[in-house]
Tab-separated table of C-alpha atoms and ligand atoms in Angstrom:
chain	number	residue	atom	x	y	z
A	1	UNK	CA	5.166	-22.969	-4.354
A	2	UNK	CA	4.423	-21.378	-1.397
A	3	UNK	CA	0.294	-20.792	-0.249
A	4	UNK	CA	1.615	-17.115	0.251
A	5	UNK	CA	3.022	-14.678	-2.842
A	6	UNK	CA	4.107	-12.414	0.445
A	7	UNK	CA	5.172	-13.023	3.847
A	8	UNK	CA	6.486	-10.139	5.673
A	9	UNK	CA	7.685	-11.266	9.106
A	10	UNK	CA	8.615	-8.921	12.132
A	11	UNK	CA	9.187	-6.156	9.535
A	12	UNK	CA	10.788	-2.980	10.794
A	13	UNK	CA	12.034	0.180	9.368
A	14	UNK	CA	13.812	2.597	11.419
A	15	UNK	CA	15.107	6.711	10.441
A	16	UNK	CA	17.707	8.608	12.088
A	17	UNK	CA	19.568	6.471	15.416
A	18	UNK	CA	22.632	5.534	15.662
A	19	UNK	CA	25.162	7.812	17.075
A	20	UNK	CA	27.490	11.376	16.211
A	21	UNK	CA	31.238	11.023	16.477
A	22	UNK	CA	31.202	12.121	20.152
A	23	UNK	CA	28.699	9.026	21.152
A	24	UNK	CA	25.893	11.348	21.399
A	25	UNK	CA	22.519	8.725	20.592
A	26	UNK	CA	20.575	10.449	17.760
A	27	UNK	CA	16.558	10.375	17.700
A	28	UNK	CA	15.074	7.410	15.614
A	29	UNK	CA	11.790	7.401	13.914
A	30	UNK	CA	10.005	3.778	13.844
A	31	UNK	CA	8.170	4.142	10.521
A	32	UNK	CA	7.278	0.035	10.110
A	33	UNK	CA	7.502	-2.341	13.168
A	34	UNK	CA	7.172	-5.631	13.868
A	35	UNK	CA	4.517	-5.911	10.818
A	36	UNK	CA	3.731	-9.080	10.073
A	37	UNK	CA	1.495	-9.982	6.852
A	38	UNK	CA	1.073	-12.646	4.703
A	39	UNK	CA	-0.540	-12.194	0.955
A	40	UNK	CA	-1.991	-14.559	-1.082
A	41	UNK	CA	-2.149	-15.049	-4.708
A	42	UNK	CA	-4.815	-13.745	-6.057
A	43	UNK	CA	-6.062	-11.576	-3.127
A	44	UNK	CA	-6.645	-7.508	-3.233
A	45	UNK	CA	-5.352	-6.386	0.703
A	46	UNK	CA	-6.243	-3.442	1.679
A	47	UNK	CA	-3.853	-1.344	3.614
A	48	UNK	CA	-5.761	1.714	5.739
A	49	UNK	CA	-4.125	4.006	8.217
A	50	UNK	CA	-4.142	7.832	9.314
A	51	UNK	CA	-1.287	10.147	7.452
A	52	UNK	CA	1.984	9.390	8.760
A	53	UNK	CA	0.882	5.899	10.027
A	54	UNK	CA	3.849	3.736	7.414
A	55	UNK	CA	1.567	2.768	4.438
A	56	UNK	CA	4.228	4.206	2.164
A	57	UNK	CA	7.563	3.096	3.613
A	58	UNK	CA	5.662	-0.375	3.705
A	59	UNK	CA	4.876	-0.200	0.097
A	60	UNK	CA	8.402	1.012	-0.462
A	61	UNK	CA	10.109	-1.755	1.402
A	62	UNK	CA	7.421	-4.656	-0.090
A	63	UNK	CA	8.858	-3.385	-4.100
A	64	UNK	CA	11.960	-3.064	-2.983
A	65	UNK	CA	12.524	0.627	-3.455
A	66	UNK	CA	13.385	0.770	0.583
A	67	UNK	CA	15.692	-2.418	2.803
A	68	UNK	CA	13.848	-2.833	5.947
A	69	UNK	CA	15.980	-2.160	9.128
A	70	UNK	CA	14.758	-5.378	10.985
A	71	UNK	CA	12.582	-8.827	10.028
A	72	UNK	CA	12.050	-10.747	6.925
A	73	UNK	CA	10.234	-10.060	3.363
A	74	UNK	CA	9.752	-13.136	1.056
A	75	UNK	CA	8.233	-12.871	-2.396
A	76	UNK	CA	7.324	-16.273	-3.582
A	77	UNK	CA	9.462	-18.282	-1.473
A	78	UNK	CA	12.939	-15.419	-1.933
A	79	UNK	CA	13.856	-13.190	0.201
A	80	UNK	CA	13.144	-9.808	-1.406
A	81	UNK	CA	16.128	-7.573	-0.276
A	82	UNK	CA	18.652	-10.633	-1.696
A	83	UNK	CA	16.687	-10.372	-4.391
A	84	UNK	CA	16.580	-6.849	-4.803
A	85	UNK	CA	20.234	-6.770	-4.781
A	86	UNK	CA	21.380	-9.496	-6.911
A	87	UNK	CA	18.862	-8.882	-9.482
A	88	UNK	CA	16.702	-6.103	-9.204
A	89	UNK	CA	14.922	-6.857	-12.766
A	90	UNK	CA	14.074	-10.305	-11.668
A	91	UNK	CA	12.402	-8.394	-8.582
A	92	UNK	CA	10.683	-5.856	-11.366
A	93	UNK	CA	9.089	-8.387	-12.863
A	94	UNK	CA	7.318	-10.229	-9.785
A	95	UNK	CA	6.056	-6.722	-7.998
A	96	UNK	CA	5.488	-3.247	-9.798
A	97	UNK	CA	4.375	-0.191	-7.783
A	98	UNK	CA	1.693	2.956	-8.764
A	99	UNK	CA	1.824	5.850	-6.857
A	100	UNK	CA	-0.476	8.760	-5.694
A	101	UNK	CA	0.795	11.498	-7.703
A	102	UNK	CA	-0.234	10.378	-11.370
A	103	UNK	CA	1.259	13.489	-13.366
A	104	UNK	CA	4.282	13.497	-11.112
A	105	UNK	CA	5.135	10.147	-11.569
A	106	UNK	CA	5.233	10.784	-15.433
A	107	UNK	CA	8.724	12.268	-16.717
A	108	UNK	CA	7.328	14.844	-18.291
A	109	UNK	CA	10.012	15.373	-20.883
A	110	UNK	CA	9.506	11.897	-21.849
A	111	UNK	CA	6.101	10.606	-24.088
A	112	UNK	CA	4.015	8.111	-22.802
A	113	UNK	CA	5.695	5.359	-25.815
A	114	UNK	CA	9.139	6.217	-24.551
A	115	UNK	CA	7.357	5.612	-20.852
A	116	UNK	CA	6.209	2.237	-21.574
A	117	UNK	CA	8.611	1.012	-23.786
A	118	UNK	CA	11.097	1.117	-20.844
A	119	UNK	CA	9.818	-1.959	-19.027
A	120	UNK	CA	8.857	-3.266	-22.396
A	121	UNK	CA	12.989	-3.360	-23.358
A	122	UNK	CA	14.376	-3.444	-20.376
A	123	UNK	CA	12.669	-5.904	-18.403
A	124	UNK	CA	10.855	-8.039	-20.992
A	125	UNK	CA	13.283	-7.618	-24.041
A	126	UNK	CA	10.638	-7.032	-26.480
A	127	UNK	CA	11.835	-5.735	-28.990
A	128	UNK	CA	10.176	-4.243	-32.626
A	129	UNK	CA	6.998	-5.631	-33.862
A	130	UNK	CA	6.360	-7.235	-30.855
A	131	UNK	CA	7.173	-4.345	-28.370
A	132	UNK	CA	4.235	-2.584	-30.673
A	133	UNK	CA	1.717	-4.638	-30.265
A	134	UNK	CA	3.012	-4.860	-26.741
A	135	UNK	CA	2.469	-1.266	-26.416
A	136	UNK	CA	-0.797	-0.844	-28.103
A	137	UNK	CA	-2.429	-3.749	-25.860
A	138	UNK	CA	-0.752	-1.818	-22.530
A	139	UNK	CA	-2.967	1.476	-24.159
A	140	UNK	CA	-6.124	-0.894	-24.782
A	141	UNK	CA	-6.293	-2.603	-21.434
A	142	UNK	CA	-6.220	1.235	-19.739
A	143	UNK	CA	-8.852	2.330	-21.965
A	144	UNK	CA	-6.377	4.747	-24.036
A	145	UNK	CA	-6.355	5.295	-27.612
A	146	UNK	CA	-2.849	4.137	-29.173
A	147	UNK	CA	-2.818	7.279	-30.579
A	148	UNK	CA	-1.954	8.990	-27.553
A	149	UNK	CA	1.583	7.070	-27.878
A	150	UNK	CA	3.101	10.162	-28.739
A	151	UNK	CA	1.763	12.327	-26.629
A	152	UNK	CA	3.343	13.789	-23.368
A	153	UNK	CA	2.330	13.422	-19.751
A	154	UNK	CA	0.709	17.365	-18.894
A	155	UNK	CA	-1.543	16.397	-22.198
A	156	UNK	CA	-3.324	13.880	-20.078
A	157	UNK	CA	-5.909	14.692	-17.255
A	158	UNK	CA	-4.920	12.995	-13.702
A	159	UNK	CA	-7.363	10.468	-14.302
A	160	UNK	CA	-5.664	9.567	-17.769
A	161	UNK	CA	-2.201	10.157	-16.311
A	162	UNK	CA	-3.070	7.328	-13.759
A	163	UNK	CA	-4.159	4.796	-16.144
A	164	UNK	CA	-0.783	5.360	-17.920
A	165	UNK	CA	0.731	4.863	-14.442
A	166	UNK	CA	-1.184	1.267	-13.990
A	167	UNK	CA	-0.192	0.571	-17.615
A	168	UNK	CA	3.832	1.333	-16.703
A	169	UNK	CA	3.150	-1.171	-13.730
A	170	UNK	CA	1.347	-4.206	-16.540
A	171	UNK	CA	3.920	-3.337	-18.874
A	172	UNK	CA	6.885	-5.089	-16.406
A	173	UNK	CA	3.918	-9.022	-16.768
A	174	UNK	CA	4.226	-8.562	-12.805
A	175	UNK	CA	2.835	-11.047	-9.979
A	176	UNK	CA	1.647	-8.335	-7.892
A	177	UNK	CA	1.061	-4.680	-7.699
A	178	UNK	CA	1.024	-1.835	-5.089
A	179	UNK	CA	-0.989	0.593	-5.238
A	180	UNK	CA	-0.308	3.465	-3.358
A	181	UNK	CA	-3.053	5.979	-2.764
A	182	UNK	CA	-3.881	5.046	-6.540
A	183	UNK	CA	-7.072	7.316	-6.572
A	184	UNK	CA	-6.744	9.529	-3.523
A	185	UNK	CA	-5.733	12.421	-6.007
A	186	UNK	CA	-8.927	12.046	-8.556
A	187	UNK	CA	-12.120	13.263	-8.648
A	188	UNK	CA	-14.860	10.555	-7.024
A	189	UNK	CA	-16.231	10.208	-10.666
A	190	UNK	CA	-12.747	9.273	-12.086
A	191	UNK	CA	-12.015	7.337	-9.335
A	192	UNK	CA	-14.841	4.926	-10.426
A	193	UNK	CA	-13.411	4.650	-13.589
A	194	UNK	CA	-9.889	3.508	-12.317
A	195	UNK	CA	-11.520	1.071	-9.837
A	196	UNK	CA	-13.259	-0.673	-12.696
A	197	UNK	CA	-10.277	-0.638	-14.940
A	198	UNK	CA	-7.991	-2.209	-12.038
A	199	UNK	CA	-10.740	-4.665	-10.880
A	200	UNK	CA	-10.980	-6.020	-14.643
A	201	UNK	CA	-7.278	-6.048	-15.168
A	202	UNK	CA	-6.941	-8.167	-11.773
A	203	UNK	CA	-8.743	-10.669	-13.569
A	204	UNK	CA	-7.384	-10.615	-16.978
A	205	UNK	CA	-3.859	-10.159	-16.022
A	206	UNK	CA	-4.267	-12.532	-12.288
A	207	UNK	CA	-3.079	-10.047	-10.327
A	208	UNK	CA	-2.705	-9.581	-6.403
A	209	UNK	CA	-3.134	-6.403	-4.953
A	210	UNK	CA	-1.799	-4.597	-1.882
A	211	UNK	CA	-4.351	-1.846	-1.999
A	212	UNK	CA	-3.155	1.420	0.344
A	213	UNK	CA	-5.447	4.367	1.064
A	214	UNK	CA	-6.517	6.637	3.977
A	215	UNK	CA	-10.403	6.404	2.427
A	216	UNK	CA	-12.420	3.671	4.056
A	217	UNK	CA	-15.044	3.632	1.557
A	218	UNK	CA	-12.780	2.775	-1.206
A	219	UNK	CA	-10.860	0.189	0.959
A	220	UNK	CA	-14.154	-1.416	1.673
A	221	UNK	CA	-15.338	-1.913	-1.998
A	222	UNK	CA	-12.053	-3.018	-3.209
A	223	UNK	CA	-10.236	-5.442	-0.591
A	224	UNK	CA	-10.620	-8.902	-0.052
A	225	UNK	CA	-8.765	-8.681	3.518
A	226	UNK	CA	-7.931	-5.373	5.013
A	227	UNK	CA	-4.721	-4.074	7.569
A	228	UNK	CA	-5.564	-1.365	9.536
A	229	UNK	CA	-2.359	0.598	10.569
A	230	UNK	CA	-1.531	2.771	13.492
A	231	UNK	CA	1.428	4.543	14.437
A	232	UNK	CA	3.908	1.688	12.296
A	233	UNK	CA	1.679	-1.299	13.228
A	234	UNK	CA	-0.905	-3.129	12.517
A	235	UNK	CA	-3.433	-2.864	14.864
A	236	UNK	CA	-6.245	-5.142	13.248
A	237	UNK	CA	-6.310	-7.850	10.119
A	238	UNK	CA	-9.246	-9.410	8.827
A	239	UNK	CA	-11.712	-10.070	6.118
A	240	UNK	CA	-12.700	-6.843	4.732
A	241	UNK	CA	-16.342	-7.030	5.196
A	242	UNK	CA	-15.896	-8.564	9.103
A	243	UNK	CA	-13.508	-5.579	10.085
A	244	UNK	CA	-15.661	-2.890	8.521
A	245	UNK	CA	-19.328	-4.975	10.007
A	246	UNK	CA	-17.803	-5.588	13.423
A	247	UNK	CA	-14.219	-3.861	13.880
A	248	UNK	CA	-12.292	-5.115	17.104
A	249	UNK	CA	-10.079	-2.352	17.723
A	250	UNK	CA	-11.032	0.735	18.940
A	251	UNK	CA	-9.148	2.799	16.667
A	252	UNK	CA	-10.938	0.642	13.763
A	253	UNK	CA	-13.957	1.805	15.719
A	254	UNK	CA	-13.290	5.284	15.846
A	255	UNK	CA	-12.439	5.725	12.295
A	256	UNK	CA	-15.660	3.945	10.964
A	257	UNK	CA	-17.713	6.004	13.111
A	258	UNK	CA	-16.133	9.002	11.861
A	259	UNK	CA	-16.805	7.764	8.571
A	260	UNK	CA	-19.367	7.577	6.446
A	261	UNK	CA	-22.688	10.226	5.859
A	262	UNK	CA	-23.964	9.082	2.479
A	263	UNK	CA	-22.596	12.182	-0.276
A	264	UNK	CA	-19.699	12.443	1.912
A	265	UNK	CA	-16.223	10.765	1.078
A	266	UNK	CA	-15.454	8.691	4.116
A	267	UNK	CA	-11.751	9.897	5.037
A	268	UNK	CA	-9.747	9.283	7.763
A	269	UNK	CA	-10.849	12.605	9.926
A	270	UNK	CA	-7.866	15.216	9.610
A	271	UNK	CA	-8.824	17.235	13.237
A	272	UNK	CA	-6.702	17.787	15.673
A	273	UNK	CA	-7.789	14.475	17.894
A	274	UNK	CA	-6.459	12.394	15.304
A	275	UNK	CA	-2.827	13.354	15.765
A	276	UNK	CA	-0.275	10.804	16.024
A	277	UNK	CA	2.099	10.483	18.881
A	278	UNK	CA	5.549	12.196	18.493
A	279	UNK	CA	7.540	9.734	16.810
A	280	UNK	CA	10.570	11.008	18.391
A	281	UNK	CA	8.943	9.792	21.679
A	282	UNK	CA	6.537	6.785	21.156
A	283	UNK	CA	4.651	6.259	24.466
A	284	UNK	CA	5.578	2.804	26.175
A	285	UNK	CA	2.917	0.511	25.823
A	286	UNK	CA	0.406	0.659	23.542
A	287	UNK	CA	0.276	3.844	21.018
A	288	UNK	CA	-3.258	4.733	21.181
A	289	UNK	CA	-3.284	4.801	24.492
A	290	UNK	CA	-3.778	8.807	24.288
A	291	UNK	CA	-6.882	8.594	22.162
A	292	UNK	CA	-8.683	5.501	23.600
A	293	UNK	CA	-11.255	5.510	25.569
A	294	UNK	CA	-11.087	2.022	26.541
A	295	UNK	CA	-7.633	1.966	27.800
A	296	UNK	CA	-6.330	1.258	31.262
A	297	UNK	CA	-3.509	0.681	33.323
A	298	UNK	CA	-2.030	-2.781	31.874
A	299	UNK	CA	-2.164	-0.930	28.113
A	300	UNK	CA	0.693	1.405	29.298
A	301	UNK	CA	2.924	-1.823	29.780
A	302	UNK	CA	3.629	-3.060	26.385
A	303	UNK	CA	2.440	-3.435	22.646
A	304	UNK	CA	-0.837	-5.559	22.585
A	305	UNK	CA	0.095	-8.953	20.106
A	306	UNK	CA	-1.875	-9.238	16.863
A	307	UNK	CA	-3.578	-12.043	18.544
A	308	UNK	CA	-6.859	-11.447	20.187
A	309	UNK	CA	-9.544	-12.981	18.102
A	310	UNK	CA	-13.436	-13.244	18.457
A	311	UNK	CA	-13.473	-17.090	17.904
A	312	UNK	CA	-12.153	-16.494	14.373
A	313	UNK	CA	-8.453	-16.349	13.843
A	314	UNK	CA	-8.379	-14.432	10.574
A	315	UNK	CA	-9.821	-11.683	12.352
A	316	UNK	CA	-7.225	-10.444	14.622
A	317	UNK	CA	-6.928	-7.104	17.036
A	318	UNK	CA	-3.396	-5.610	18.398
A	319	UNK	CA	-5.924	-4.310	22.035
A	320	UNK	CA	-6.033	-6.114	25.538
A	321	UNK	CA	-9.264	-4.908	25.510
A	322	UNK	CA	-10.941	-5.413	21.854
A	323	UNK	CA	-14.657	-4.318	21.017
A	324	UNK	CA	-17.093	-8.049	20.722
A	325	UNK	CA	-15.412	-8.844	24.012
A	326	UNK	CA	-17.945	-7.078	26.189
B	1	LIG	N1	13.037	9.085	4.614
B	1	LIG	C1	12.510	9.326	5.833
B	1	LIG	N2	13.246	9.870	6.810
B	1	LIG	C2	12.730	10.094	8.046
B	1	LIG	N3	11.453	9.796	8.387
B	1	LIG	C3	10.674	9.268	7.431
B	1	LIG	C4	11.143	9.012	6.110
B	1	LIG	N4	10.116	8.464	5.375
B	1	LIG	C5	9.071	8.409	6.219
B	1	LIG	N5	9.396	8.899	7.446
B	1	LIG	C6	8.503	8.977	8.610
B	1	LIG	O1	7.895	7.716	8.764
B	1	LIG	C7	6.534	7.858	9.150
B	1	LIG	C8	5.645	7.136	8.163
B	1	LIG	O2	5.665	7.814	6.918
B	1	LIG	P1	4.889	7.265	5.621
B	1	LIG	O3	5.211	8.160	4.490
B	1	LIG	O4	5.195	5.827	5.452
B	1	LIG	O5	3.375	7.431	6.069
B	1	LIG	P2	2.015	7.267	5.217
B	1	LIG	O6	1.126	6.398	6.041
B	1	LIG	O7	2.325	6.820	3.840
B	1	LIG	O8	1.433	8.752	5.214
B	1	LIG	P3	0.554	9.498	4.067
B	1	LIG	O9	-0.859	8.985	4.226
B	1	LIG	O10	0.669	10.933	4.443
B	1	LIG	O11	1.139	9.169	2.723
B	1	LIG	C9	6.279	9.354	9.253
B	1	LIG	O12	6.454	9.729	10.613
B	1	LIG	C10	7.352	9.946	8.390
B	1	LIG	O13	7.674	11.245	8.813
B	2	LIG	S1	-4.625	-1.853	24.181
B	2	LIG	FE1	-5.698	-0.506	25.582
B	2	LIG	S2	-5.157	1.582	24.915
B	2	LIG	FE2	-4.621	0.184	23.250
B	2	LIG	S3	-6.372	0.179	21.943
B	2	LIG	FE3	-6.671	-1.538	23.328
B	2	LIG	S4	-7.849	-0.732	25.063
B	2	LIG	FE4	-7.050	1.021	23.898
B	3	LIG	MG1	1.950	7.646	1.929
């Protein structure tokens, strides 16, 4: 078995290129490029990044849902997008994914038993007494009464909704689970709540976690490692506490200094400074070039490599000029 559960390797997805019928080139939009991240069993990685910056068509292409356009994904030793392919149940059961919009991922015409008993039959074959008990222990580890069974999805509260989201995901026994923005939509209160409940059912179920949000704070609490993402990339890996206590890149620096006043949520600032580039027209070189206010002339040449470390190579920066270098 291999150390990693993951390995994504030179990972790209690409929109749009190609050409019309009269050769005419069409504009492309790099979403994901040349991401490279490896996962461990057992590990909760935190995924952080500006709107727009790839965290979803990352998530997408790491369950499956999405075939990258360049690069490798392996889960446990197999290549995903075979996988995904020749058995897409197989893949089901090794990674599940939750996303942001609790109520919206519900079908609301369908109750929440006819919601988890799909995975339950389809991917497990459990069938009668067992897919019962199956379903009543899904309810228990969320913190739901089995009598809500019957209920339907605009009955629940987002909060509620969510844990019926996570218990969709444990339904499928999977290795892994991304979590996409899982409490960006709740209130900080009920957030708390769905932190604990994931945190216990890491444990109980051993689950790894590839944790995305645009809120710092939440990214710091939960994640063991954390990839900060810019523009498609990532621009800085590391253990969560040594990127947060001394961040390397200066976009890592500008965010946490944005961040946090205690009372306030720490979110990735929304003004007009923290625009992306046009995606239609990436800037050669590297991509916060714009914003940074350590660049200079060799930045504009190419992409900075993942590779500059301070003495530790867990902790890496994508900068030719990193912060703890001066
Ligand atoms: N199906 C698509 N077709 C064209 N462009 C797309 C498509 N999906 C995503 N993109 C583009 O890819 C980039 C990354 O989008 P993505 O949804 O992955 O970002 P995100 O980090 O999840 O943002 P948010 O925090 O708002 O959810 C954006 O520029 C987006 O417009
Ligand atoms: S490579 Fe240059 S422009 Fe890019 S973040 Fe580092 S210093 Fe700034
Ligand atoms: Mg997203």
């Amino acid at each position: 078995m291999p150390e990693a559960l993951l390995e994504i390797t030179d990972a790209e997805r690409r929109f749009g290129g190609g050409r019309t019928l009269f050769g005419k080139s069409l504009p492309a939009v790099h979403a994901v490029q040349g991401v490279a991240l490896d996962v461990k069993k057992g590990e909760t990685m935190g995924v952080v990044g500006e709107s727009g910056c790839g965290k979803s068509t990352l998530a997408r292409l790491i369950v499956g849902l999405d075939k990258p356009t360049g690069g490798t994904i392996r889960f446990d030793g197999t290549d995903l997008v075979a996988e995904a392919k020749a058995d897409p149940r197989k893949l089901a059961r090794k990674v599940q994914y939750v996303f942001q919009d609790p109520v919206a991922s519900l079908n609301p015409r369908k109750t929440i038993r006819t919601i988890l008993e799909a995975p339950l039959i389809h991917l497990r074959g459990f069938d009668g007494q067992k897919r019962e008990e199956r379903l009543r222990e899904l309810m228990e580890a969320v913190n739901l009464a089995p009598e809500f069974l019957d209920r339907y999805p605009h009955e629940f509260s987002g909060g509620q909704a969510q844990r019926i989201g996570i218990a969709r995901a444990l339904a499928a026994d999977p290795d892994m689970i991304v979590l996409d923005e899982p409490v960006s939509a709740l209130d900080v209160s009920v957030q708390a709540q769905v932190l604990n409940i994931l945190d216990r059912l890491k444990d109980e179920f051993g689950l790894t976690y590839i944790f995305i949000s645009h809120d710092l704070s939440v990214v710091e609490s939960v994640s063991d490692r954390v990839a900060v993402m810019y523009f498609g990339r990532i621009v800085e890996i590391g253990p969560a506490k040594e990127v947060f206590a001394r961040p390397r890149h200066p976009y890592t620096h500008l965010l946490l200094n944005s961040a946090p006043v205690p009372g306030r949520k720490s979110l990735i600032p929304e003004d007009t400074n923290t625009e992306l580039p046009d995606p239609y027209n990436p800037p050669p070189g590297c991509s916060f070039f714009a914003r940074c206010p350590r660049g200079t002339d060799v930045c504009k040449t190419a992409f900075p490599p993942l590779d500059q470390t301070d003495g530790n190579e867990n902790h890496r920066a994508a900068c030719y000029h990193p912060h703890g270098d001066d």
